[in-house]
Amino acid sequence: MNKHPGATAEQQLAAVFDAFHAARAGTTLVTQLYAQAMGDAYPHELETSSSCDWPLLATTVNRLRLRPGARLLDLGCGTGGVGLWLARALAVHLTGIDISPTAISLATTRIPAFVPPGQAAFRTATMEATGLPDAHADGIVCVDALGFAPDPMGALREMRRVLRPGGRAVLTSGSLRSHSAAPPWRERAG
């Protein structure tokens, strides 16, 4: 049922994520659950709502191959933890894009805890229309967000447009890294 009659699909999606991020900001329960599920692999400082863990961050750093001062785009950035951590670790300039104004507001308040003024900025936009110039980014990271885009192919085209020639992108989806063995939570769940 459409809770926002007359709203576009993008407006409806923004409203859903606004509600999610507002609710998440009011509790530590989700962070506690992620930490319990991931154990030592959970990067507490990031406060993510994704499959992001320390091994994924290491892989992302290695795959992006960004030099200090490069420009990183975090597409579907949520509250900014992944992009801000990467900006600090790699000494790069970060632009974070998310459809949720609430997420962008929360991400913006987190900047001083990670990087100096001017090293990171967040803005509300869609994955399909970032508003960034052609070849803007030296690297793109998109953690578990592409599947939420109303037009995933449009989002991929936009990534190609804003990524400089020779730039690198790291995209993830919330799935198991290895199918060779059942994850331990399956056994515990019965």
mmCIF file of C-alpha atoms in Angstrom:
data_model
loop_
_atom_site.group_PDB
_atom_site.id
_atom_site.type_symbol
_atom_site.label_atom_id
_atom_site.label_comp_id
_atom_site.label_asym_id
_atom_site.label_seq_id
_atom_site.Cartn_x
_atom_site.Cartn_y
_atom_site.Cartn_z
ATOM 1 C CA MET A 1 0.000 0.000 0.000
ATOM 2 C CA ASN A 2 1.314 3.422 -1.002
ATOM 3 C CA LYS A 3 1.681 5.567 2.117
ATOM 4 C CA HIS A 4 2.493 8.627 0.002
ATOM 5 C CA PRO A 5 -0.144 8.972 -2.765
ATOM 6 C CA GLY A 6 1.166 10.929 -5.730
ATOM 7 C CA ALA A 7 4.796 10.500 -4.678
ATOM 8 C CA THR A 8 7.303 9.255 -7.227
ATOM 9 C CA ALA A 9 9.095 5.943 -6.714
ATOM 10 C CA GLU A 10 12.211 7.905 -5.703
ATOM 11 C CA GLN A 11 10.275 9.961 -3.144
ATOM 12 C CA GLN A 12 8.732 6.808 -1.714
ATOM 13 C CA LEU A 13 12.139 5.141 -1.471
ATOM 14 C CA ALA A 14 13.598 8.234 0.199
ATOM 15 C CA ALA A 15 10.751 8.198 2.739
ATOM 16 C CA VAL A 16 11.390 4.527 3.543
ATOM 17 C CA PHE A 17 15.104 5.118 4.111
ATOM 18 C CA ASP A 18 14.449 8.329 6.054
ATOM 19 C CA ALA A 19 12.261 6.330 8.438
ATOM 20 C CA PHE A 20 14.874 3.561 8.662
ATOM 21 C CA HIS A 21 17.755 5.931 9.435
ATOM 22 C CA ALA A 22 15.693 7.965 11.911
ATOM 23 C CA ALA A 23 14.706 4.801 13.784
ATOM 24 C CA ARG A 24 18.263 3.453 13.679
ATOM 25 C CA ALA A 25 19.638 6.730 15.064
ATOM 26 C CA GLY A 26 17.441 6.318 18.127
ATOM 27 C CA THR A 27 18.842 2.970 19.258
ATOM 28 C CA THR A 28 22.061 1.012 19.605
ATOM 29 C CA LEU A 29 20.279 -2.325 19.189
ATOM 30 C CA VAL A 30 21.076 -2.735 15.478
ATOM 31 C CA THR A 31 24.757 -1.997 16.063
ATOM 32 C CA GLN A 32 24.784 -4.509 18.921
ATOM 33 C CA LEU A 33 23.172 -7.171 16.726
ATOM 34 C CA TYR A 34 25.655 -6.613 13.884
ATOM 35 C CA ALA A 35 28.542 -6.713 16.365
ATOM 36 C CA GLN A 36 27.260 -9.940 17.884
ATOM 37 C CA ALA A 37 26.720 -11.566 14.484
ATOM 38 C CA MET A 38 30.078 -10.488 13.013
ATOM 39 C CA GLY A 39 32.221 -10.734 16.138
ATOM 40 C CA ASP A 40 35.734 -9.335 15.816
ATOM 41 C CA ALA A 41 35.171 -8.660 12.108
ATOM 42 C CA TYR A 42 32.634 -5.894 12.875
ATOM 43 C CA PRO A 43 34.047 -2.367 12.474
ATOM 44 C CA HIS A 44 32.189 -0.695 15.391
ATOM 45 C CA GLU A 45 33.208 2.847 14.466
ATOM 46 C CA LEU A 46 31.426 2.631 11.115
ATOM 47 C CA GLU A 47 27.984 1.761 12.539
ATOM 48 C CA THR A 48 27.024 0.152 9.240
ATOM 49 C CA SER A 49 23.766 -1.458 8.217
ATOM 50 C CA SER A 50 25.421 -3.685 5.653
ATOM 51 C CA SER A 51 27.703 -6.647 5.150
ATOM 52 C CA CYS A 52 30.741 -4.415 5.660
ATOM 53 C CA ASP A 53 33.398 -5.933 7.882
ATOM 54 C CA TRP A 54 37.170 -5.603 8.290
ATOM 55 C CA PRO A 55 37.964 -8.110 5.505
ATOM 56 C CA LEU A 56 35.690 -6.198 3.111
ATOM 57 C CA LEU A 57 37.351 -2.896 4.020
ATOM 58 C CA ALA A 58 40.782 -4.429 3.344
ATOM 59 C CA THR A 59 39.609 -5.779 -0.012
ATOM 60 C CA THR A 60 38.086 -2.405 -0.884
ATOM 61 C CA VAL A 61 41.311 -0.548 -0.082
ATOM 62 C CA ASN A 62 43.312 -3.003 -2.209
ATOM 63 C CA ARG A 63 40.903 -2.926 -5.148
ATOM 64 C CA LEU A 64 40.400 0.849 -5.271
ATOM 65 C CA ARG A 65 44.158 1.578 -5.391
ATOM 66 C CA LEU A 66 43.594 5.268 -4.674
ATOM 67 C CA ARG A 67 46.445 7.691 -4.079
ATOM 68 C CA PRO A 68 46.262 10.407 -1.424
ATOM 69 C CA GLY A 69 44.255 13.373 -2.684
ATOM 70 C CA ALA A 70 42.172 11.262 -5.092
ATOM 71 C CA ARG A 71 38.374 11.628 -5.255
ATOM 72 C CA LEU A 72 36.189 8.818 -3.907
ATOM 73 C CA LEU A 73 32.441 8.551 -4.464
ATOM 74 C CA ASP A 74 30.430 6.544 -1.919
ATOM 75 C CA LEU A 75 27.182 5.783 -3.720
ATOM 76 C CA GLY A 76 24.292 4.835 -1.460
ATOM 77 C CA CYS A 77 26.428 6.035 1.449
ATOM 78 C CA GLY A 78 23.786 5.838 4.166
ATOM 79 C CA THR A 79 25.170 7.477 7.302
ATOM 80 C CA GLY A 80 28.649 7.653 5.780
ATOM 81 C CA GLY A 81 30.699 5.257 7.897
ATOM 82 C CA VAL A 82 32.311 3.264 5.088
ATOM 83 C CA GLY A 83 33.195 6.278 2.946
ATOM 84 C CA LEU A 84 34.476 8.307 5.895
ATOM 85 C CA TRP A 85 36.671 5.449 7.076
ATOM 86 C CA LEU A 86 38.080 5.037 3.556
ATOM 87 C CA ALA A 87 38.628 8.800 3.223
ATOM 88 C CA ARG A 88 40.641 8.803 6.441
ATOM 89 C CA ALA A 89 42.549 5.585 5.730
ATOM 90 C CA LEU A 90 43.457 6.562 2.162
ATOM 91 C CA ALA A 91 43.731 10.359 2.611
ATOM 92 C CA VAL A 92 41.252 10.923 -0.229
ATOM 93 C CA HIS A 93 38.444 13.420 -0.791
ATOM 94 C CA LEU A 94 35.005 11.895 -0.307
ATOM 95 C CA THR A 95 31.655 12.675 -1.864
ATOM 96 C CA GLY A 96 28.822 10.638 -0.383
ATOM 97 C CA ILE A 97 25.486 10.350 -2.187
ATOM 98 C CA ASP A 98 22.288 8.931 -0.748
ATOM 99 C CA ILE A 99 18.591 9.246 -1.563
ATOM 100 C CA SER A 100 17.734 9.805 2.119
ATOM 101 C CA PRO A 101 18.007 13.364 3.464
ATOM 102 C CA THR A 102 18.013 11.889 6.981
ATOM 103 C CA ALA A 103 21.015 9.682 6.169
ATOM 104 C CA ILE A 104 22.847 12.635 4.622
ATOM 105 C CA SER A 105 22.194 14.758 7.701
ATOM 106 C CA LEU A 106 23.524 12.014 9.975
ATOM 107 C CA ALA A 107 26.553 11.423 7.731
ATOM 108 C CA THR A 108 27.401 15.122 7.713
ATOM 109 C CA THR A 109 27.468 15.224 11.520
ATOM 110 C CA ARG A 110 30.009 12.372 11.501
ATOM 111 C CA ILE A 111 32.599 14.118 9.309
ATOM 112 C CA PRO A 112 34.614 15.730 12.165
ATOM 113 C CA ALA A 113 35.122 12.347 13.851
ATOM 114 C CA PHE A 114 36.884 10.994 10.758
ATOM 115 C CA VAL A 115 38.482 13.674 8.575
ATOM 116 C CA PRO A 116 39.481 17.351 8.611
ATOM 117 C CA PRO A 117 37.089 20.002 7.260
ATOM 118 C CA GLY A 118 36.859 20.027 3.477
ATOM 119 C CA GLN A 119 37.877 16.389 2.984
ATOM 120 C CA ALA A 120 34.320 15.015 2.855
ATOM 121 C CA ALA A 121 30.902 16.190 1.718
ATOM 122 C CA PHE A 122 27.525 14.504 1.527
ATOM 123 C CA ARG A 123 24.559 15.302 -0.676
ATOM 124 C CA THR A 124 21.109 13.993 -1.418
ATOM 125 C CA ALA A 125 20.720 12.526 -4.904
ATOM 126 C CA THR A 126 19.843 9.250 -6.571
ATOM 127 C CA MET A 127 22.236 6.604 -7.805
ATOM 128 C CA GLU A 128 20.867 7.155 -11.306
ATOM 129 C CA ALA A 129 21.376 10.951 -11.264
ATOM 130 C CA THR A 130 24.187 12.036 -8.929
ATOM 131 C CA GLY A 131 24.508 15.555 -10.301
ATOM 132 C CA LEU A 132 28.288 15.119 -10.453
ATOM 133 C CA PRO A 133 30.341 16.080 -13.507
ATOM 134 C CA ASP A 134 31.672 13.519 -15.970
ATOM 135 C CA ALA A 135 34.836 11.706 -14.821
ATOM 136 C CA HIS A 136 34.521 13.233 -11.337
ATOM 137 C CA ALA A 137 35.632 10.235 -9.269
ATOM 138 C CA ASP A 138 38.897 8.322 -9.212
ATOM 139 C CA GLY A 139 37.124 5.523 -7.363
ATOM 140 C CA ILE A 140 33.605 4.471 -6.441
ATOM 141 C CA VAL A 141 32.411 2.344 -3.556
ATOM 142 C CA CYS A 142 28.832 1.078 -3.324
ATOM 143 C CA VAL A 143 28.267 -1.255 -0.366
ATOM 144 C CA ASP A 144 25.034 -3.260 -0.498
ATOM 145 C CA ALA A 145 23.105 -0.352 -2.053
ATOM 146 C CA LEU A 146 22.787 -1.041 -5.793
ATOM 147 C CA GLY A 147 19.972 -3.535 -5.245
ATOM 148 C CA PHE A 148 17.826 -0.750 -3.773
ATOM 149 C CA ALA A 149 18.104 1.484 -6.852
ATOM 150 C CA PRO A 150 14.806 1.741 -8.750
ATOM 151 C CA ASP A 151 16.859 1.422 -11.959
ATOM 152 C CA PRO A 152 20.052 -0.570 -11.277
ATOM 153 C CA MET A 153 21.184 -0.373 -14.919
ATOM 154 C CA GLY A 154 20.694 3.391 -14.823
ATOM 155 C CA ALA A 155 22.797 3.503 -11.658
ATOM 156 C CA LEU A 156 25.565 1.510 -13.364
ATOM 157 C CA ARG A 157 25.479 3.881 -16.344
ATOM 158 C CA GLU A 158 25.777 6.824 -13.954
ATOM 159 C CA MET A 159 28.743 5.176 -12.224
ATOM 160 C CA ARG A 160 30.438 4.732 -15.577
ATOM 161 C CA ARG A 161 29.778 8.379 -16.452
ATOM 162 C CA VAL A 162 31.184 9.845 -13.215
ATOM 163 C CA LEU A 163 34.158 7.456 -12.949
ATOM 164 C CA ARG A 164 37.277 8.782 -14.650
ATOM 165 C CA PRO A 165 38.841 6.588 -17.340
ATOM 166 C CA GLY A 166 41.013 4.040 -15.568
ATOM 167 C CA GLY A 167 39.178 4.566 -12.275
ATOM 168 C CA ARG A 168 38.037 1.618 -10.207
ATOM 169 C CA ALA A 169 34.731 0.722 -8.587
ATOM 170 C CA VAL A 170 33.991 -1.705 -5.756
ATOM 171 C CA LEU A 171 30.367 -2.824 -5.501
ATOM 172 C CA THR A 172 28.982 -5.334 -3.033
ATOM 173 C CA SER A 173 25.729 -7.067 -2.322
ATOM 174 C CA GLY A 174 24.682 -8.632 0.948
ATOM 175 C CA SER A 175 25.545 -12.234 0.152
ATOM 176 C CA LEU A 176 27.834 -14.919 1.472
ATOM 177 C CA ARG A 177 31.468 -14.626 0.402
ATOM 178 C CA SER A 178 31.889 -18.386 0.216
ATOM 179 C CA HIS A 179 29.355 -21.060 -0.499
ATOM 180 C CA SER A 180 31.741 -23.858 0.495
ATOM 181 C CA ALA A 181 30.385 -24.150 4.017
ATOM 182 C CA ALA A 182 27.222 -23.133 5.788
ATOM 183 C CA PRO A 183 27.714 -20.044 7.950
ATOM 184 C CA PRO A 184 27.846 -20.763 11.697
ATOM 185 C CA TRP A 185 24.627 -18.846 12.376
ATOM 186 C CA ARG A 186 22.671 -21.443 10.391
ATOM 187 C CA GLU A 187 23.688 -24.133 12.882
ATOM 188 C CA ARG A 188 22.842 -21.918 15.846
ATOM 189 C CA ALA A 189 19.453 -21.055 14.313
ATOM 190 C CA GLY A 190 18.537 -24.724 14.095
#
